[in-house]
PDB file of C-alpha atoms in Angstrom:
ATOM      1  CA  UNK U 848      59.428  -6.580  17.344  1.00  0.00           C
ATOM      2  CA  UNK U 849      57.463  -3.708  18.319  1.00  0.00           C
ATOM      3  CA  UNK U 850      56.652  -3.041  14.659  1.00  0.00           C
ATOM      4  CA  UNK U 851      55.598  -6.594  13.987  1.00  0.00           C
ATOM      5  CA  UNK U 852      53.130  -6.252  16.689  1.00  0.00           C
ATOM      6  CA  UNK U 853      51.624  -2.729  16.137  1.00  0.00           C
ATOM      7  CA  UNK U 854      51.159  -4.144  12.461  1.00  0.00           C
ATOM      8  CA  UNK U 855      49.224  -7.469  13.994  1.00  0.00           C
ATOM      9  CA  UNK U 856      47.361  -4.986  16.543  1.00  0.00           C
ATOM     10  CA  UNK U 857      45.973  -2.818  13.673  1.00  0.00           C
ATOM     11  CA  UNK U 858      45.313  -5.771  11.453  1.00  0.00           C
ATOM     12  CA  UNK U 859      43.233  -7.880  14.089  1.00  0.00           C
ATOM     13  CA  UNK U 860      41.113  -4.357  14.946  1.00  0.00           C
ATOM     14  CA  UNK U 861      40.170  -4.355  11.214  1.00  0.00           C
ATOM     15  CA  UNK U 862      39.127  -7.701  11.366  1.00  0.00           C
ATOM     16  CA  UNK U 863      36.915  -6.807  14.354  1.00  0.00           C
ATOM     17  CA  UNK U 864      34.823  -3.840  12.051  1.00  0.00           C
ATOM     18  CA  UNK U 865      31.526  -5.058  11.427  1.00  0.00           C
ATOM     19  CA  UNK U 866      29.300  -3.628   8.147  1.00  0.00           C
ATOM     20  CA  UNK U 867      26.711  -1.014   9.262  1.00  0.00           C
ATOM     21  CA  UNK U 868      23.256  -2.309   9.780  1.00  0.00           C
ATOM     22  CA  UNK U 869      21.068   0.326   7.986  1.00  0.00           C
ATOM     23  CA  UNK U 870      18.029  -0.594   5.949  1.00  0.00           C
ATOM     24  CA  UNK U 871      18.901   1.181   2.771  1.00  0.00           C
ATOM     25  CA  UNK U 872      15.418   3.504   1.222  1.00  0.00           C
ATOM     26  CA  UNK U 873      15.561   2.006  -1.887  1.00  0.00           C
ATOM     27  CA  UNK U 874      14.836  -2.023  -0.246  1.00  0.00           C
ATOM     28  CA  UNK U 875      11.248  -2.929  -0.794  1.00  0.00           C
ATOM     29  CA  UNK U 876       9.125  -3.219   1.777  1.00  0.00           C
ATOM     30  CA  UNK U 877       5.703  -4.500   2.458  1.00  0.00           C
ATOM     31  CA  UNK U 878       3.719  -3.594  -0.694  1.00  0.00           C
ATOM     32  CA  UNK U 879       0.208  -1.568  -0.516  1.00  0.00           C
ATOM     33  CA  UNK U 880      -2.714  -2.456  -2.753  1.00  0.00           C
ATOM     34  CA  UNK U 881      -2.732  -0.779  -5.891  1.00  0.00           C
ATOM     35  CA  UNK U 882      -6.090   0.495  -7.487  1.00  0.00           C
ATOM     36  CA  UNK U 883      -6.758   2.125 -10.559  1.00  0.00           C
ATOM     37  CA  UNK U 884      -9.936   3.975 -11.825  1.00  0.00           C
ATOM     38  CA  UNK U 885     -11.434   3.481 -15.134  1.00  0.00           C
ATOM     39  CA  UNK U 886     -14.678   5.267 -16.435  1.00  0.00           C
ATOM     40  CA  UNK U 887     -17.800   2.657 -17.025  1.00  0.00           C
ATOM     41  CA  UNK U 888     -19.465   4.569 -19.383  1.00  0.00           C
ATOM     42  CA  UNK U 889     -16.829   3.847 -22.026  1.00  0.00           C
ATOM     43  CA  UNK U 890     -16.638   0.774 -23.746  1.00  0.00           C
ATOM     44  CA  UNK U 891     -12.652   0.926 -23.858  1.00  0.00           C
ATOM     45  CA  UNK U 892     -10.855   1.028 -20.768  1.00  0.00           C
ATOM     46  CA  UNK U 893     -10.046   4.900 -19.885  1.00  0.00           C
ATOM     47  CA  UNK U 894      -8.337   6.061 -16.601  1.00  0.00           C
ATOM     48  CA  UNK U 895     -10.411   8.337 -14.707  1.00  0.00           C
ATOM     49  CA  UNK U 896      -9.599  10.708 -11.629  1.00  0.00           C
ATOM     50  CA  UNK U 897     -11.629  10.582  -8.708  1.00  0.00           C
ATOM     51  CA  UNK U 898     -13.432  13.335  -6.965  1.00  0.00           C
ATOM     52  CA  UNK U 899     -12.263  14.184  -3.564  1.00  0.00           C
ATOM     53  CA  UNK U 900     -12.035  10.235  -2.536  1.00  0.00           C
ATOM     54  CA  UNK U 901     -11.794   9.582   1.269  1.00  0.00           C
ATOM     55  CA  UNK U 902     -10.692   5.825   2.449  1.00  0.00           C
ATOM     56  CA  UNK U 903     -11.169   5.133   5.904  1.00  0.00           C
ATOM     57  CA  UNK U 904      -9.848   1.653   7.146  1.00  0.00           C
ATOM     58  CA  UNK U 905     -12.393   0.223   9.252  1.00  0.00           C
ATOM     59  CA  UNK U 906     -12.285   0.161  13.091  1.00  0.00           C
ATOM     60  CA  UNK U 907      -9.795   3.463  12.303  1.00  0.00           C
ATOM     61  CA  UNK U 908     -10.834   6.631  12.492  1.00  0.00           C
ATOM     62  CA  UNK U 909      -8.852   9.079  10.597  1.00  0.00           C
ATOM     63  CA  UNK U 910      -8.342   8.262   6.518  1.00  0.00           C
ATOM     64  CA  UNK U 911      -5.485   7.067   4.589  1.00  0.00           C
ATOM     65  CA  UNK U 912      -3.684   9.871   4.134  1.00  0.00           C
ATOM     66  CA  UNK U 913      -2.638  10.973   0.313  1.00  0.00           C
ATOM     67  CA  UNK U 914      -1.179  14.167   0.689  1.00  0.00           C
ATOM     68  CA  UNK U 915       1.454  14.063   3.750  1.00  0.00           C
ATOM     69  CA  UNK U 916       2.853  17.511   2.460  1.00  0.00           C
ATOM     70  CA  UNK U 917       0.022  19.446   3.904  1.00  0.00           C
ATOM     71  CA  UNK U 918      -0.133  20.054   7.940  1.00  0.00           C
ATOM     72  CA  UNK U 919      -1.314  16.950  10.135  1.00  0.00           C
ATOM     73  CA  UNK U 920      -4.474  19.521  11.011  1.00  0.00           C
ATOM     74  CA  UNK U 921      -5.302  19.932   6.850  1.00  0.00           C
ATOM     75  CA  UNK U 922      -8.322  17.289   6.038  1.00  0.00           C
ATOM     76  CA  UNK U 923      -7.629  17.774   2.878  1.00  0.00           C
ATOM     77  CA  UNK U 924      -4.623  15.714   3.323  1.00  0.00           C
ATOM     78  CA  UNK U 925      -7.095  12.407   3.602  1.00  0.00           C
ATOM     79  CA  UNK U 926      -8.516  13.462  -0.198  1.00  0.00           C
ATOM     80  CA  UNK U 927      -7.287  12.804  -3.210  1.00  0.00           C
ATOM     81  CA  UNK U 928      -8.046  13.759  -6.930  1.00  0.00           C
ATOM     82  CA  UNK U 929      -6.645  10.942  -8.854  1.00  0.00           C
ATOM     83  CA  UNK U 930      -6.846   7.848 -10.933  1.00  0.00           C
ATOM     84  CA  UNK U 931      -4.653   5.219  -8.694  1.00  0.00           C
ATOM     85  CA  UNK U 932      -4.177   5.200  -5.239  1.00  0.00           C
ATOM     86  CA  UNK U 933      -2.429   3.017  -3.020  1.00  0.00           C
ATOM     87  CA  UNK U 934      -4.323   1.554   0.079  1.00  0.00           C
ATOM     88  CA  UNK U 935      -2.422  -0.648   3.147  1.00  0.00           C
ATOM     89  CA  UNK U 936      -3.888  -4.439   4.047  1.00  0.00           C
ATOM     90  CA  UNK U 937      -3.085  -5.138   8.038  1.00  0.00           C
ATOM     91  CA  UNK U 938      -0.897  -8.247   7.678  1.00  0.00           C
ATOM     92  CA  UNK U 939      -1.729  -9.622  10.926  1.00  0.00           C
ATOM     93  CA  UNK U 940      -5.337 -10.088   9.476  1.00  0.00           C
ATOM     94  CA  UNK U 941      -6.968 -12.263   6.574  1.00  0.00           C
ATOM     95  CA  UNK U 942      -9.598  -8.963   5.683  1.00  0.00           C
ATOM     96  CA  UNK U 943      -9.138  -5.586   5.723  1.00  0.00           C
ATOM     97  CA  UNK U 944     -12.655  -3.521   4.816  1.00  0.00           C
ATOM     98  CA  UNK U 945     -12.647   0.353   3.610  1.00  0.00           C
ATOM     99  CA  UNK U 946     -14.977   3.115   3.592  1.00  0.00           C
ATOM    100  CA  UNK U 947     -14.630   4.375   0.261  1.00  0.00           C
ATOM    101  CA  UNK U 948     -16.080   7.629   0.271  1.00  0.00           C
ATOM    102  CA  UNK U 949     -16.581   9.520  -3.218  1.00  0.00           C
ATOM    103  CA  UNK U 950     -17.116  13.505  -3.239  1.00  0.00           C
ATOM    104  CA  UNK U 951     -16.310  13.471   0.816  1.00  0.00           C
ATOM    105  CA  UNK U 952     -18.018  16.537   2.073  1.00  0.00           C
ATOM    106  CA  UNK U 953     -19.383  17.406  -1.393  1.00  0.00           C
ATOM    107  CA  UNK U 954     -23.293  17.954  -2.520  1.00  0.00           C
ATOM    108  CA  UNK U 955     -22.668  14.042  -4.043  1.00  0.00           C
ATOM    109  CA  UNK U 956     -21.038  12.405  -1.397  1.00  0.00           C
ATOM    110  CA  UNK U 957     -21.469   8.797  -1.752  1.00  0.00           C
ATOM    111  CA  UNK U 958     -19.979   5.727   0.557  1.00  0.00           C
ATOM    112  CA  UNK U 959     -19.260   2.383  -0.804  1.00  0.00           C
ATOM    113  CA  UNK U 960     -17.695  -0.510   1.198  1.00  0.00           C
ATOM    114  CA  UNK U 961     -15.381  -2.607  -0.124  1.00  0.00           C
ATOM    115  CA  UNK U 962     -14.188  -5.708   1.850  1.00  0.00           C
ATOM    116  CA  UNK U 963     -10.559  -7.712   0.728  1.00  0.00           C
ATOM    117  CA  UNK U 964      -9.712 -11.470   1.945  1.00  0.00           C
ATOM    118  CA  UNK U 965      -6.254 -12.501   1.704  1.00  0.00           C
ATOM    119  CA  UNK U 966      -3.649 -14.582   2.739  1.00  0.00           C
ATOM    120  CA  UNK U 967      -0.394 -13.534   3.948  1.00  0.00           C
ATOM    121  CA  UNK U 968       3.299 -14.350   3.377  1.00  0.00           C
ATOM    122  CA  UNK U 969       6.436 -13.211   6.107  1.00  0.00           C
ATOM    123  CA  UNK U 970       9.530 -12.687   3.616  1.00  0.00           C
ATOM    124  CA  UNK U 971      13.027 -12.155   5.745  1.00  0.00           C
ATOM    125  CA  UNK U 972      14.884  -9.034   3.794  1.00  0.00           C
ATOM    126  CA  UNK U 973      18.025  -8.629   5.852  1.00  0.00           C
ATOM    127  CA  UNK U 974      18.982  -7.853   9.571  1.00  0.00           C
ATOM    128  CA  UNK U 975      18.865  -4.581   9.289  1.00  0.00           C
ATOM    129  CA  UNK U 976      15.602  -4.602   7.451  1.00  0.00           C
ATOM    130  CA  UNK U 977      13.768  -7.540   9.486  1.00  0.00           C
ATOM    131  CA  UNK U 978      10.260  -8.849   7.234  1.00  0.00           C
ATOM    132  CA  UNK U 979       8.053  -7.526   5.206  1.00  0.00           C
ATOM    133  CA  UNK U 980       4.208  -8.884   3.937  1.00  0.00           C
ATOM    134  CA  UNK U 981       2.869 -10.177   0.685  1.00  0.00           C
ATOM    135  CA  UNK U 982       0.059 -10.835   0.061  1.00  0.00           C
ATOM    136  CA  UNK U 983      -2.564 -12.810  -2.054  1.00  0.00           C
ATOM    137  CA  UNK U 984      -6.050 -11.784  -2.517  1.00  0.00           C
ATOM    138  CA  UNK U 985      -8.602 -14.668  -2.225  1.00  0.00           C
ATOM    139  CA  UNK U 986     -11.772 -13.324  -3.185  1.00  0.00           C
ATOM    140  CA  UNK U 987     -13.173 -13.068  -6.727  1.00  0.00           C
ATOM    141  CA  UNK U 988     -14.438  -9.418  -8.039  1.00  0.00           C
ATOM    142  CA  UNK U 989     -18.497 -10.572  -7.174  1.00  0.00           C
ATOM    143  CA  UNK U 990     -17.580 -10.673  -3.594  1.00  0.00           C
ATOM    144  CA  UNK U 991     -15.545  -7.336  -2.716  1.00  0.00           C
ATOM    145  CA  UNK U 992     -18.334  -4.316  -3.070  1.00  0.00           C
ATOM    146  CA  UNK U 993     -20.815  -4.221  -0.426  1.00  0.00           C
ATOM    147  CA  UNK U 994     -23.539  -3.851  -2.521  1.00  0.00           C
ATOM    148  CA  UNK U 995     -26.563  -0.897  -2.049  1.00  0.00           C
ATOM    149  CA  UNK U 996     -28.988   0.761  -4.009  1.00  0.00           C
ATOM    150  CA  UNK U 997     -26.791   3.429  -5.126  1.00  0.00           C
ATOM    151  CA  UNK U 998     -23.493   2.402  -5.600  1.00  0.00           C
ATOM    152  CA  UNK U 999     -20.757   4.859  -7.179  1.00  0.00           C
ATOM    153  CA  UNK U1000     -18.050   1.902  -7.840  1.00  0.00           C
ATOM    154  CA  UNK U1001     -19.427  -0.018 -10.710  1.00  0.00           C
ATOM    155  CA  UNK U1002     -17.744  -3.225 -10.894  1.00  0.00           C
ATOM    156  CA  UNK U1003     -14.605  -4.160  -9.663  1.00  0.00           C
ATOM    157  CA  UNK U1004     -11.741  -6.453 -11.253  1.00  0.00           C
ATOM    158  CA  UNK U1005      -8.861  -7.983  -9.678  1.00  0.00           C
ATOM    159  CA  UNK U1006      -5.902  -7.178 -12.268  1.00  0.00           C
ATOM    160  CA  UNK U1007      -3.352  -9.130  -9.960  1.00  0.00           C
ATOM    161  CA  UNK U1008      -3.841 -11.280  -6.996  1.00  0.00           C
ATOM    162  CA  UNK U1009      -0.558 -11.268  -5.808  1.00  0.00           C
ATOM    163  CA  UNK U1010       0.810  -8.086  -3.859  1.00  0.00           C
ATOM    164  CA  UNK U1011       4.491  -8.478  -4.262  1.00  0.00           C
ATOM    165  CA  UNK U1012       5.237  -4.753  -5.398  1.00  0.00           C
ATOM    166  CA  UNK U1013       3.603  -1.568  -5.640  1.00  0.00           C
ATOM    167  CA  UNK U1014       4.827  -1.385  -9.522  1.00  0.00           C
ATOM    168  CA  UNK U1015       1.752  -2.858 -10.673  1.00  0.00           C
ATOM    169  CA  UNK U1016      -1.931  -2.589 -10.687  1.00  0.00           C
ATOM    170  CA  UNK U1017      -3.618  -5.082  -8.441  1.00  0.00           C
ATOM    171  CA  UNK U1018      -7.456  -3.782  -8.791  1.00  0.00           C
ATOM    172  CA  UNK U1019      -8.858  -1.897 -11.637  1.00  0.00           C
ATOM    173  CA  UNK U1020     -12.578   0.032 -10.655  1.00  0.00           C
ATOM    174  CA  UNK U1021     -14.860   1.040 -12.831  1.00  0.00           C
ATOM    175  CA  UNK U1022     -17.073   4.365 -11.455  1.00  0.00           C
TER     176      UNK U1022
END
């Protein structure tokens, strides 16, 4: 009797165990936009790196930052030197506007503005992981560059609308 009932005490505890609610690393999440940089002066599409690149979310005033290896007081760590870079959208907003600055702190230094409209999507993952964002960009390529007299970014095309991952190109630039 007493075994019968140790047996139905450690079965029913068993039943009680509950998985682990832990977001695992590897679950996507809200996506950033993607951007790539092409040169203009080629006819054929050719990635180019940009020069010391500073984006600055408006209303914010530190930059996105692209190198979170160096120390929080580096601001070098809100530069970068390459040919994609990966910007957040706020998804409790339909626009999110950036300070693109090319050459920050250089003897070219040279601001464009560049203003995206979207729409925004609330996607349940799991418990443990709660929501996460996509997002659709509504405006067409004419109406993201605040234009000026001396642009740096060329002309802008929107490769993919949709942000649903960061495994794809969603703008391409041309500087």
């Amino acid at each position: 009797m007493k075994k019968i009932f140790l047996f139905l005490l450690i079965s029913f505890s068993f039943l009680s165990c509950e998985k682990d609610d832990i977001c695992d690393a590897t679950t996507p999440t809200t996506p950033r936009l993607v951007i790539e940089f092409y040169d203009y002066s080629i006819a054929t599409p050719t990635l180019k790196s940009v020069v010391n690149l500073k984006a600055v979310a408006s209303g914010m005033s530190e930059g996105v930052v692209f190198n979170s290896s160096l120390p929080i007081i580096n601001p070098s760590r809100y530069l970068t030197n390459s040919n994609k870079i990966y910007l957040p959208l706020n998804p409790s907003a339909t626009t999110t506007t950036y300070s693109l600055k090319y050459d920050f702190g250089g003897a070219s230094e040279n601001e464009d503005i560049v203003t995206y409209n979207y729409t925004t999507q609330e996607v349940y993952i799991s418990r443990a992981c709660g929501f996460k964002y996509l997002f659709n960009l509504t405006n067409t390529s004419s109406n993201i560059l605040t234009v000026d007299s001396n642009n740096w970014i060329k002309n802008i095309i929107i490769a993919k609308p949709n942000l649903e991952s960061e495994n794809e190109v969603h703008i391409k630039m041309f500087f």
